[in-house]
Amino acid sequence: MRQNASGQHGAVRKKLSEYAIHLNEKQKIRLTYLVSEKQFAKYYNEAARRKGVTGTILLQILESRLDNVLFRAGFGITRKQTRQIVNHGHVLVNGKKVDIPSYLLKAGDVVTFKANSTEFVKNVINSIDLALAPAWITIDKDALKLTFDRIPEREELDPEFKEQLVIEYYSK
């Protein structure tokens, strides 16, 4: 029997089970995009229904959320902040007020801000670095406008995510 160092009771680490690895990856993606368990399962089912690679489609759906696109474009420092900007009714999509952070943008959608919100938004985005903006979004910083040009390709999304593990999690 092996002796543990003083004060190190039960420090022998067990290898994570396959289920734990899958669950951790799902939680990592879910918490990155700030979606509930129910929303995430809904997005997974939608991705599984569409033609193509389910994992890639899942990430594309998550990237197409209004709060995430604003975050990617630099109209907020965190996803929580962009969620709040949307929730508080500062955002217009194609000229219509949208206050739902999970609103899914389609290619060609134009996102602007309400006239009485522009000062507030300008204070937030003074630190925008357009060089960091993704290729699938066109930003007009002066007009406080962005265009969602297209759905991002898998190569343009976070390489840290192992969406295959999420697919395996849900296929059990």
PDB file of C-alpha atoms in Angstrom:
ATOM      1  CA  MET A   1       0.000   0.000   0.000  1.00  0.00           C
ATOM      2  CA  ARG A   2       1.317   3.432  -0.977  1.00  0.00           C
ATOM      3  CA  GLN A   3       1.742   6.111   1.680  1.00  0.00           C
ATOM      4  CA  ASN A   4       0.529   9.614   0.806  1.00  0.00           C
ATOM      5  CA  ALA A   5       2.506  12.609   1.973  1.00  0.00           C
ATOM      6  CA  SER A   6       1.328  14.170   5.213  1.00  0.00           C
ATOM      7  CA  GLY A   7      -1.949  16.042   4.654  1.00  0.00           C
ATOM      8  CA  GLN A   8      -2.470  14.519   1.212  1.00  0.00           C
ATOM      9  CA  HIS A   9      -5.297  12.115   1.934  1.00  0.00           C
ATOM     10  CA  GLY A  10      -6.707  10.434  -1.150  1.00  0.00           C
ATOM     11  CA  ALA A  11      -4.623  12.548  -3.528  1.00  0.00           C
ATOM     12  CA  VAL A  12      -4.380   9.771  -6.104  1.00  0.00           C
ATOM     13  CA  ARG A  13      -6.191  11.227  -9.106  1.00  0.00           C
ATOM     14  CA  LYS A  14      -8.479   8.969 -11.040  1.00  0.00           C
ATOM     15  CA  LYS A  15      -8.529   9.207 -14.800  1.00  0.00           C
ATOM     16  CA  LEU A  16     -11.673  10.995 -16.015  1.00  0.00           C
ATOM     17  CA  SER A  17     -14.315   8.727 -17.466  1.00  0.00           C
ATOM     18  CA  GLU A  18     -15.298   9.098 -21.107  1.00  0.00           C
ATOM     19  CA  TYR A  19     -18.634  10.541 -19.977  1.00  0.00           C
ATOM     20  CA  ALA A  20     -16.858  13.158 -17.827  1.00  0.00           C
ATOM     21  CA  ILE A  21     -14.664  14.213 -20.756  1.00  0.00           C
ATOM     22  CA  HIS A  22     -17.734  14.609 -23.014  1.00  0.00           C
ATOM     23  CA  LEU A  23     -19.664  16.476 -20.321  1.00  0.00           C
ATOM     24  CA  ASN A  24     -16.750  18.843 -19.613  1.00  0.00           C
ATOM     25  CA  GLU A  25     -16.464  19.757 -23.292  1.00  0.00           C
ATOM     26  CA  LYS A  26     -20.206  20.382 -23.577  1.00  0.00           C
ATOM     27  CA  GLN A  27     -20.154  22.567 -20.471  1.00  0.00           C
ATOM     28  CA  LYS A  28     -17.115  24.480 -21.737  1.00  0.00           C
ATOM     29  CA  ILE A  29     -18.871  25.362 -25.007  1.00  0.00           C
ATOM     30  CA  ARG A  30     -22.225  26.031 -23.296  1.00  0.00           C
ATOM     31  CA  LEU A  31     -20.708  28.363 -20.707  1.00  0.00           C
ATOM     32  CA  THR A  32     -18.517  30.153 -23.269  1.00  0.00           C
ATOM     33  CA  TYR A  33     -21.631  31.179 -25.202  1.00  0.00           C
ATOM     34  CA  LEU A  34     -23.689  31.719 -22.002  1.00  0.00           C
ATOM     35  CA  VAL A  35     -26.579  29.488 -23.034  1.00  0.00           C
ATOM     36  CA  SER A  36     -28.794  27.439 -20.748  1.00  0.00           C
ATOM     37  CA  GLU A  37     -28.883  23.660 -20.806  1.00  0.00           C
ATOM     38  CA  LYS A  38     -32.308  23.761 -22.487  1.00  0.00           C
ATOM     39  CA  GLN A  39     -31.153  26.226 -25.175  1.00  0.00           C
ATOM     40  CA  PHE A  40     -28.017  24.213 -25.850  1.00  0.00           C
ATOM     41  CA  ALA A  41     -30.010  20.994 -26.303  1.00  0.00           C
ATOM     42  CA  LYS A  42     -32.348  22.866 -28.664  1.00  0.00           C
ATOM     43  CA  TYR A  43     -29.388  24.116 -30.708  1.00  0.00           C
ATOM     44  CA  TYR A  44     -27.953  20.594 -30.817  1.00  0.00           C
ATOM     45  CA  ASN A  45     -31.260  19.173 -32.083  1.00  0.00           C
ATOM     46  CA  GLU A  46     -31.446  21.900 -34.738  1.00  0.00           C
ATOM     47  CA  ALA A  47     -27.853  21.158 -35.821  1.00  0.00           C
ATOM     48  CA  ALA A  48     -28.549  17.404 -35.962  1.00  0.00           C
ATOM     49  CA  ARG A  49     -31.612  18.039 -38.150  1.00  0.00           C
ATOM     50  CA  ARG A  50     -29.696  20.086 -40.746  1.00  0.00           C
ATOM     51  CA  LYS A  51     -27.581  18.581 -43.500  1.00  0.00           C
ATOM     52  CA  GLY A  52     -23.837  18.704 -42.908  1.00  0.00           C
ATOM     53  CA  VAL A  53     -21.415  18.124 -40.040  1.00  0.00           C
ATOM     54  CA  THR A  54     -23.507  18.392 -36.865  1.00  0.00           C
ATOM     55  CA  GLY A  55     -20.691  19.696 -34.640  1.00  0.00           C
ATOM     56  CA  THR A  56     -19.715  22.440 -37.073  1.00  0.00           C
ATOM     57  CA  ILE A  57     -23.348  23.454 -37.588  1.00  0.00           C
ATOM     58  CA  LEU A  58     -23.819  23.622 -33.790  1.00  0.00           C
ATOM     59  CA  LEU A  59     -20.878  26.024 -33.451  1.00  0.00           C
ATOM     60  CA  GLN A  60     -22.117  28.063 -36.432  1.00  0.00           C
ATOM     61  CA  ILE A  61     -25.549  28.426 -34.810  1.00  0.00           C
ATOM     62  CA  LEU A  62     -23.936  29.575 -31.559  1.00  0.00           C
ATOM     63  CA  GLU A  63     -21.711  32.041 -33.445  1.00  0.00           C
ATOM     64  CA  SER A  64     -24.771  33.458 -35.266  1.00  0.00           C
ATOM     65  CA  ARG A  65     -26.442  34.581 -32.026  1.00  0.00           C
ATOM     66  CA  LEU A  66     -26.880  38.353 -31.861  1.00  0.00           C
ATOM     67  CA  ASP A  67     -25.085  38.720 -28.511  1.00  0.00           C
ATOM     68  CA  ASN A  68     -22.119  36.715 -29.800  1.00  0.00           C
ATOM     69  CA  VAL A  69     -21.846  38.632 -33.084  1.00  0.00           C
ATOM     70  CA  LEU A  70     -21.792  41.934 -31.180  1.00  0.00           C
ATOM     71  CA  PHE A  71     -19.085  40.511 -28.913  1.00  0.00           C
ATOM     72  CA  ARG A  72     -17.023  39.265 -31.888  1.00  0.00           C
ATOM     73  CA  ALA A  73     -17.360  42.675 -33.545  1.00  0.00           C
ATOM     74  CA  GLY A  74     -16.070  44.364 -30.393  1.00  0.00           C
ATOM     75  CA  PHE A  75     -19.276  46.150 -29.378  1.00  0.00           C
ATOM     76  CA  GLY A  76     -18.773  44.845 -25.860  1.00  0.00           C
ATOM     77  CA  ILE A  77     -15.914  43.694 -23.676  1.00  0.00           C
ATOM     78  CA  THR A  78     -17.647  40.471 -22.615  1.00  0.00           C
ATOM     79  CA  ARG A  79     -20.530  38.367 -23.898  1.00  0.00           C
ATOM     80  CA  LYS A  80     -22.441  39.289 -20.730  1.00  0.00           C
ATOM     81  CA  GLN A  81     -22.085  42.962 -21.601  1.00  0.00           C
ATOM     82  CA  THR A  82     -23.327  42.463 -25.172  1.00  0.00           C
ATOM     83  CA  ARG A  83     -26.246  40.394 -23.832  1.00  0.00           C
ATOM     84  CA  GLN A  84     -27.180  43.310 -21.604  1.00  0.00           C
ATOM     85  CA  ILE A  85     -26.857  45.814 -24.473  1.00  0.00           C
ATOM     86  CA  VAL A  86     -29.337  43.686 -26.454  1.00  0.00           C
ATOM     87  CA  ASN A  87     -31.643  43.064 -23.461  1.00  0.00           C
ATOM     88  CA  HIS A  88     -31.907  46.780 -22.760  1.00  0.00           C
ATOM     89  CA  GLY A  89     -33.210  47.426 -26.260  1.00  0.00           C
ATOM     90  CA  HIS A  90     -30.265  49.344 -27.749  1.00  0.00           C
ATOM     91  CA  VAL A  91     -30.004  47.146 -30.865  1.00  0.00           C
ATOM     92  CA  LEU A  92     -31.782  47.223 -34.228  1.00  0.00           C
ATOM     93  CA  VAL A  93     -31.526  44.381 -36.741  1.00  0.00           C
ATOM     94  CA  ASN A  94     -32.491  45.468 -40.258  1.00  0.00           C
ATOM     95  CA  GLY A  95     -34.133  48.545 -38.705  1.00  0.00           C
ATOM     96  CA  LYS A  96     -36.290  46.614 -36.216  1.00  0.00           C
ATOM     97  CA  LYS A  97     -35.685  46.625 -32.454  1.00  0.00           C
ATOM     98  CA  VAL A  98     -34.466  43.255 -31.183  1.00  0.00           C
ATOM     99  CA  ASP A  99     -34.079  42.683 -27.444  1.00  0.00           C
ATOM    100  CA  ILE A 100     -33.467  38.937 -27.529  1.00  0.00           C
ATOM    101  CA  PRO A 101     -29.755  38.028 -27.187  1.00  0.00           C
ATOM    102  CA  SER A 102     -30.331  34.572 -28.717  1.00  0.00           C
ATOM    103  CA  TYR A 103     -31.751  36.072 -31.937  1.00  0.00           C
ATOM    104  CA  LEU A 104     -30.075  34.198 -34.803  1.00  0.00           C
ATOM    105  CA  LEU A 105     -28.658  36.452 -37.516  1.00  0.00           C
ATOM    106  CA  LYS A 106     -28.824  35.462 -41.162  1.00  0.00           C
ATOM    107  CA  ALA A 107     -26.317  36.344 -43.890  1.00  0.00           C
ATOM    108  CA  GLY A 108     -26.831  39.963 -44.936  1.00  0.00           C
ATOM    109  CA  ASP A 109     -28.438  41.142 -41.678  1.00  0.00           C
ATOM    110  CA  VAL A 110     -27.438  44.687 -40.708  1.00  0.00           C
ATOM    111  CA  VAL A 111     -27.097  45.498 -37.007  1.00  0.00           C
ATOM    112  CA  THR A 112     -27.296  49.131 -35.860  1.00  0.00           C
ATOM    113  CA  PHE A 113     -28.108  50.933 -32.632  1.00  0.00           C
ATOM    114  CA  LYS A 114     -31.063  53.103 -31.624  1.00  0.00           C
ATOM    115  CA  ALA A 115     -30.454  56.828 -32.097  1.00  0.00           C
ATOM    116  CA  ASN A 116     -30.701  57.582 -28.372  1.00  0.00           C
ATOM    117  CA  SER A 117     -28.264  54.740 -27.578  1.00  0.00           C
ATOM    118  CA  THR A 118     -25.370  55.858 -29.770  1.00  0.00           C
ATOM    119  CA  GLU A 119     -23.572  57.852 -27.056  1.00  0.00           C
ATOM    120  CA  PHE A 120     -23.734  54.883 -24.700  1.00  0.00           C
ATOM    121  CA  VAL A 121     -22.447  52.502 -27.382  1.00  0.00           C
ATOM    122  CA  LYS A 122     -19.661  54.906 -28.452  1.00  0.00           C
ATOM    123  CA  ASN A 123     -18.344  54.868 -24.888  1.00  0.00           C
ATOM    124  CA  VAL A 124     -18.253  51.077 -24.963  1.00  0.00           C
ATOM    125  CA  ILE A 125     -16.584  50.697 -28.371  1.00  0.00           C
ATOM    126  CA  ASN A 126     -13.856  53.317 -28.206  1.00  0.00           C
ATOM    127  CA  SER A 127     -11.522  50.416 -27.582  1.00  0.00           C
ATOM    128  CA  ILE A 128     -12.537  48.441 -30.707  1.00  0.00           C
ATOM    129  CA  ASP A 129      -9.619  46.986 -32.618  1.00  0.00           C
ATOM    130  CA  LEU A 130     -11.000  46.314 -36.091  1.00  0.00           C
ATOM    131  CA  ALA A 131      -7.996  44.112 -36.850  1.00  0.00           C
ATOM    132  CA  LEU A 132      -9.411  41.574 -34.378  1.00  0.00           C
ATOM    133  CA  ALA A 133     -12.854  41.485 -36.035  1.00  0.00           C
ATOM    134  CA  PRO A 134     -13.629  38.213 -37.799  1.00  0.00           C
ATOM    135  CA  ALA A 135     -13.689  38.044 -41.600  1.00  0.00           C
ATOM    136  CA  TRP A 136     -17.406  37.167 -41.673  1.00  0.00           C
ATOM    137  CA  ILE A 137     -18.478  40.496 -40.150  1.00  0.00           C
ATOM    138  CA  THR A 138     -18.132  43.932 -41.784  1.00  0.00           C
ATOM    139  CA  ILE A 139     -17.907  46.779 -39.280  1.00  0.00           C
ATOM    140  CA  ASP A 140     -18.480  50.481 -39.911  1.00  0.00           C
ATOM    141  CA  LYS A 141     -17.203  51.966 -36.660  1.00  0.00           C
ATOM    142  CA  ASP A 142     -18.171  55.555 -37.533  1.00  0.00           C
ATOM    143  CA  ALA A 143     -21.777  54.650 -38.393  1.00  0.00           C
ATOM    144  CA  LEU A 144     -21.952  52.172 -35.459  1.00  0.00           C
ATOM    145  CA  LYS A 145     -23.119  49.504 -37.869  1.00  0.00           C
ATOM    146  CA  LEU A 146     -22.131  45.939 -38.607  1.00  0.00           C
ATOM    147  CA  THR A 147     -23.137  43.556 -41.345  1.00  0.00           C
ATOM    148  CA  PHE A 148     -23.290  39.806 -40.764  1.00  0.00           C
ATOM    149  CA  ASP A 149     -21.878  38.819 -44.164  1.00  0.00           C
ATOM    150  CA  ARG A 150     -21.970  35.043 -43.880  1.00  0.00           C
ATOM    151  CA  ILE A 151     -21.959  32.080 -41.526  1.00  0.00           C
ATOM    152  CA  PRO A 152     -18.372  31.411 -40.400  1.00  0.00           C
ATOM    153  CA  GLU A 153     -16.472  28.347 -41.610  1.00  0.00           C
ATOM    154  CA  ARG A 154     -15.179  25.826 -39.042  1.00  0.00           C
ATOM    155  CA  GLU A 155     -11.573  27.007 -39.601  1.00  0.00           C
ATOM    156  CA  GLU A 156     -12.633  30.498 -38.458  1.00  0.00           C
ATOM    157  CA  LEU A 157     -14.117  29.253 -35.186  1.00  0.00           C
ATOM    158  CA  ASP A 158     -12.393  28.511 -31.887  1.00  0.00           C
ATOM    159  CA  PRO A 159      -9.922  25.642 -32.419  1.00  0.00           C
ATOM    160  CA  GLU A 160     -10.082  24.865 -28.674  1.00  0.00           C
ATOM    161  CA  PHE A 161     -13.600  23.440 -29.024  1.00  0.00           C
ATOM    162  CA  LYS A 162     -13.830  19.707 -29.628  1.00  0.00           C
ATOM    163  CA  GLU A 163     -17.425  19.617 -30.838  1.00  0.00           C
ATOM    164  CA  GLN A 164     -17.124  15.903 -31.696  1.00  0.00           C
ATOM    165  CA  LEU A 165     -17.139  15.173 -27.953  1.00  0.00           C
ATOM    166  CA  VAL A 166     -20.438  17.063 -27.619  1.00  0.00           C
ATOM    167  CA  ILE A 167     -21.952  15.013 -30.441  1.00  0.00           C
ATOM    168  CA  GLU A 168     -20.832  11.830 -28.681  1.00  0.00           C
ATOM    169  CA  TYR A 169     -22.314  13.140 -25.411  1.00  0.00           C
ATOM    170  CA  TYR A 170     -25.735  13.632 -26.981  1.00  0.00           C
ATOM    171  CA  SER A 171     -25.672  10.413 -28.987  1.00  0.00           C
ATOM    172  CA  LYS A 172     -25.625   8.276 -25.803  1.00  0.00           C
TER     173      LYS A 172
END
